[in-house]
PDB file of C-alpha atoms in Angstrom:
ATOM      1  CA  MET A   1     -29.161  -1.970 -16.324  1.00  0.00           C
ATOM      2  CA  VAL A   2     -26.576  -0.739 -14.128  1.00  0.00           C
ATOM      3  CA  ASN A   3     -27.271  -1.284 -10.449  1.00  0.00           C
ATOM      4  CA  ILE A   4     -26.435   1.292  -7.892  1.00  0.00           C
ATOM      5  CA  ALA A   5     -23.440   0.646  -5.380  1.00  0.00           C
ATOM      6  CA  HIS A   6     -22.622   4.132  -4.181  1.00  0.00           C
ATOM      7  CA  ILE A   7     -21.011   4.779  -1.009  1.00  0.00           C
ATOM      8  CA  VAL A   8     -20.482   7.525   1.452  1.00  0.00           C
ATOM      9  CA  MET A   9     -18.154   7.147   4.437  1.00  0.00           C
ATOM     10  CA  ASP A  10     -16.244   9.346   6.828  1.00  0.00           C
ATOM     11  CA  GLY A  11     -13.242   8.127   9.005  1.00  0.00           C
ATOM     12  CA  ASN A  12      -9.653   8.602   9.715  1.00  0.00           C
ATOM     13  CA  LEU A  13      -6.698   7.226   7.723  1.00  0.00           C
ATOM     14  CA  THR A  14      -5.100   4.276   9.298  1.00  0.00           C
ATOM     15  CA  ALA A  15      -1.682   4.915   7.599  1.00  0.00           C
ATOM     16  CA  ASP A  16      -0.059   7.259   5.070  1.00  0.00           C
ATOM     17  CA  PRO A  17      -1.492   6.847   1.662  1.00  0.00           C
ATOM     18  CA  GLU A  18       0.670   4.863  -0.855  1.00  0.00           C
ATOM     19  CA  ALA A  19       0.885   6.379  -4.469  1.00  0.00           C
ATOM     20  CA  LYS A  20       1.617   3.834  -7.401  1.00  0.00           C
ATOM     21  CA  LYS A  21       1.593   4.088 -11.212  1.00  0.00           C
ATOM     22  CA  THR A  22      -0.279   1.203 -13.109  1.00  0.00           C
ATOM     23  CA  PRO A  23       1.468  -0.566 -15.901  1.00  0.00           C
ATOM     24  CA  ASN A  24      -0.290   1.657 -18.375  1.00  0.00           C
ATOM     25  CA  GLY A  25       0.794   4.830 -16.523  1.00  0.00           C
ATOM     26  CA  LYS A  26      -2.226   5.766 -14.486  1.00  0.00           C
ATOM     27  CA  ASN A  27      -1.783   7.055 -11.056  1.00  0.00           C
ATOM     28  CA  VAL A  28      -3.532   5.210  -8.044  1.00  0.00           C
ATOM     29  CA  THR A  29      -3.396   6.115  -4.377  1.00  0.00           C
ATOM     30  CA  THR A  30      -4.488   3.600  -1.816  1.00  0.00           C
ATOM     31  CA  PHE A  31      -5.252   4.154   1.900  1.00  0.00           C
ATOM     32  CA  SER A  32      -7.442   2.666   4.615  1.00  0.00           C
ATOM     33  CA  ILE A  33      -9.980   4.519   6.860  1.00  0.00           C
ATOM     34  CA  ALA A  34     -11.135   3.560  10.260  1.00  0.00           C
ATOM     35  CA  VAL A  35     -15.053   4.083  10.595  1.00  0.00           C
ATOM     36  CA  ASN A  36     -16.400   4.396  14.234  1.00  0.00           C
ATOM     37  CA  HIS A  37     -19.830   3.209  14.756  1.00  0.00           C
ATOM     38  CA  THR A  38     -22.166   3.962  17.591  1.00  0.00           C
ATOM     39  CA  ASP A  39     -23.721   1.067  19.668  1.00  0.00           C
ATOM     40  CA  PRO A  40     -27.293   0.994  18.400  1.00  0.00           C
ATOM     41  CA  LYS A  41     -28.393  -0.691  21.936  1.00  0.00           C
ATOM     42  CA  GLY A  42     -26.420   1.748  23.893  1.00  0.00           C
ATOM     43  CA  ASP A  43     -24.755  -1.031  25.878  1.00  0.00           C
ATOM     44  CA  LYS A  44     -21.326   0.237  25.309  1.00  0.00           C
ATOM     45  CA  GLU A  45     -19.650   3.770  25.631  1.00  0.00           C
ATOM     46  CA  GLU A  46     -18.139   3.023  22.247  1.00  0.00           C
ATOM     47  CA  GLY A  47     -19.223   1.310  19.157  1.00  0.00           C
ATOM     48  CA  GLU A  48     -17.242  -0.907  16.988  1.00  0.00           C
ATOM     49  CA  VAL A  49     -14.772   0.036  14.384  1.00  0.00           C
ATOM     50  CA  SER A  50     -14.776  -1.123  10.603  1.00  0.00           C
ATOM     51  CA  PHE A  51     -11.707  -0.488   8.240  1.00  0.00           C
ATOM     52  CA  PHE A  52     -12.179   0.168   4.619  1.00  0.00           C
ATOM     53  CA  ASP A  53      -9.544   0.064   1.876  1.00  0.00           C
ATOM     54  CA  VAL A  54      -9.902   2.982  -0.706  1.00  0.00           C
ATOM     55  CA  GLU A  55      -8.535   3.598  -4.206  1.00  0.00           C
ATOM     56  CA  ALA A  56      -8.153   7.209  -5.626  1.00  0.00           C
ATOM     57  CA  TRP A  57      -7.261   7.678  -9.082  1.00  0.00           C
ATOM     58  CA  GLU A  58      -5.416  10.135 -11.248  1.00  0.00           C
ATOM     59  CA  LYS A  59      -5.609  13.936  -9.886  1.00  0.00           C
ATOM     60  CA  ASP A  60      -7.637  12.859  -6.901  1.00  0.00           C
ATOM     61  CA  GLY A  61      -5.050  10.174  -5.984  1.00  0.00           C
ATOM     62  CA  GLU A  62      -2.223  12.781  -6.387  1.00  0.00           C
ATOM     63  CA  ALA A  63      -3.897  15.149  -4.223  1.00  0.00           C
ATOM     64  CA  CYS A  64      -4.543  12.247  -1.416  1.00  0.00           C
ATOM     65  CA  ALA A  65      -0.769  11.427  -1.746  1.00  0.00           C
ATOM     66  CA  SER A  66       0.255  14.865  -1.289  1.00  0.00           C
ATOM     67  CA  TYR A  67      -1.880  16.147   1.502  1.00  0.00           C
ATOM     68  CA  LEU A  68      -3.192  13.161   3.737  1.00  0.00           C
ATOM     69  CA  LYS A  69      -1.444  11.624   6.338  1.00  0.00           C
ATOM     70  CA  LYS A  70      -2.259   8.943   9.037  1.00  0.00           C
ATOM     71  CA  GLY A  71      -4.967  10.022  11.457  1.00  0.00           C
ATOM     72  CA  ARG A  72      -6.484  12.600   9.207  1.00  0.00           C
ATOM     73  CA  LYS A  73     -10.308  12.883   8.734  1.00  0.00           C
ATOM     74  CA  VAL A  74     -11.763  12.233   5.262  1.00  0.00           C
ATOM     75  CA  THR A  75     -15.095  11.656   3.692  1.00  0.00           C
ATOM     76  CA  VAL A  76     -15.029   9.351   0.662  1.00  0.00           C
ATOM     77  CA  ILE A  77     -17.975   9.232  -1.705  1.00  0.00           C
ATOM     78  CA  GLY A  78     -17.400   6.405  -4.391  1.00  0.00           C
ATOM     79  CA  THR A  79     -18.472   2.913  -5.406  1.00  0.00           C
ATOM     80  CA  LEU A  80     -18.234  -0.212  -3.509  1.00  0.00           C
ATOM     81  CA  ARG A  81     -16.138  -2.843  -5.468  1.00  0.00           C
ATOM     82  CA  GLN A  82     -15.206  -6.508  -4.963  1.00  0.00           C
ATOM     83  CA  ASP A  83     -11.941  -8.092  -5.929  1.00  0.00           C
ATOM     84  CA  ARG A  84     -11.923 -11.860  -6.263  1.00  0.00           C
ATOM     85  CA  TRP A  85      -8.838 -14.172  -6.619  1.00  0.00           C
ATOM     86  CA  LYS A  86      -7.419 -17.744  -6.198  1.00  0.00           C
ATOM     87  CA  THR A  87      -4.392 -18.159  -4.060  1.00  0.00           C
ATOM     88  CA  ALA A  88      -1.558 -20.149  -5.318  1.00  0.00           C
ATOM     89  CA  ASP A  89      -3.008 -23.352  -3.385  1.00  0.00           C
ATOM     90  CA  GLY A  90      -6.497 -22.900  -5.077  1.00  0.00           C
ATOM     91  CA  LEU A  91      -8.418 -21.074  -2.229  1.00  0.00           C
ATOM     92  CA  SER A  92     -10.920 -18.542  -3.143  1.00  0.00           C
ATOM     93  CA  ARG A  93     -10.449 -15.085  -1.530  1.00  0.00           C
ATOM     94  CA  GLN A  94     -12.266 -11.753  -1.900  1.00  0.00           C
ATOM     95  CA  LYS A  95     -11.903  -8.282  -0.572  1.00  0.00           C
ATOM     96  CA  TYR A  96     -14.231  -5.191  -0.779  1.00  0.00           C
ATOM     97  CA  LYS A  97     -12.774  -1.569  -1.470  1.00  0.00           C
ATOM     98  CA  ILE A  98     -14.052   1.669  -2.132  1.00  0.00           C
ATOM     99  CA  VAL A  99     -13.259   3.230  -5.538  1.00  0.00           C
ATOM    100  CA  ALA A 100     -13.412   7.085  -4.733  1.00  0.00           C
ATOM    101  CA  SER A 101     -14.982   9.384  -7.016  1.00  0.00           C
ATOM    102  CA  ARG A 102     -14.511  12.292  -4.509  1.00  0.00           C
ATOM    103  CA  VAL A 103     -12.455  12.555  -1.322  1.00  0.00           C
ATOM    104  CA  ARG A 104     -13.041  15.540   1.142  1.00  0.00           C
ATOM    105  CA  PHE A 105     -10.258  16.543   3.232  1.00  0.00           C
ATOM    106  CA  ASP A 106     -12.042  17.187   6.654  1.00  0.00           C
ATOM    107  CA  SER A 107      -9.123  17.285   9.340  1.00  0.00           C
ATOM    108  CA  ALA A 108      -8.247  20.856  10.699  1.00  0.00           C
ATOM    109  CA  GLN A 109      -4.683  19.844   9.991  1.00  0.00           C
ATOM    110  CA  TYR A 110      -5.537  20.083   6.209  1.00  0.00           C
ATOM    111  CA  LYS A 111      -7.428  23.427   6.629  1.00  0.00           C
ATOM    112  CA  GLU A 112      -4.133  24.699   8.089  1.00  0.00           C
ATOM    113  CA  VAL A 113      -2.018  23.314   5.377  1.00  0.00           C
ATOM    114  CA  LYS A 114      -4.438  24.810   2.778  1.00  0.00           C
ATOM    115  CA  LYS A 115      -4.295  28.340   4.688  1.00  0.00           C
ATOM    116  CA  ALA A 116      -0.391  28.260   4.430  1.00  0.00           C
ATOM    117  CA  ALA A 117      -0.111  27.409   0.731  1.00  0.00           C
TER     118      ALA A 117
END
């Protein structure tokens, strides 16, 4: 039985996306988003910010690399994945990332690009 690990987040890109090809020729684009949280207690004017790494594959990744830039707003729909590894000195490390099944370009800047095209 497969468990559910779907996630939906919207946020702003912290840097321009990076497009690469895997050794077997697949396109993958990576980027990070900043997600603002509201303060549930209402003690602060602004809530905290979380940062999430995102992977977009093949055509979705190509579109992200072509159109997205630092600061633009996106909504990412995908699955939450965990990478685990050992460092050269034997320490265990882990990192969570979102593997996107869909990326929606929400920025007004993107809508202007789309109209011009």
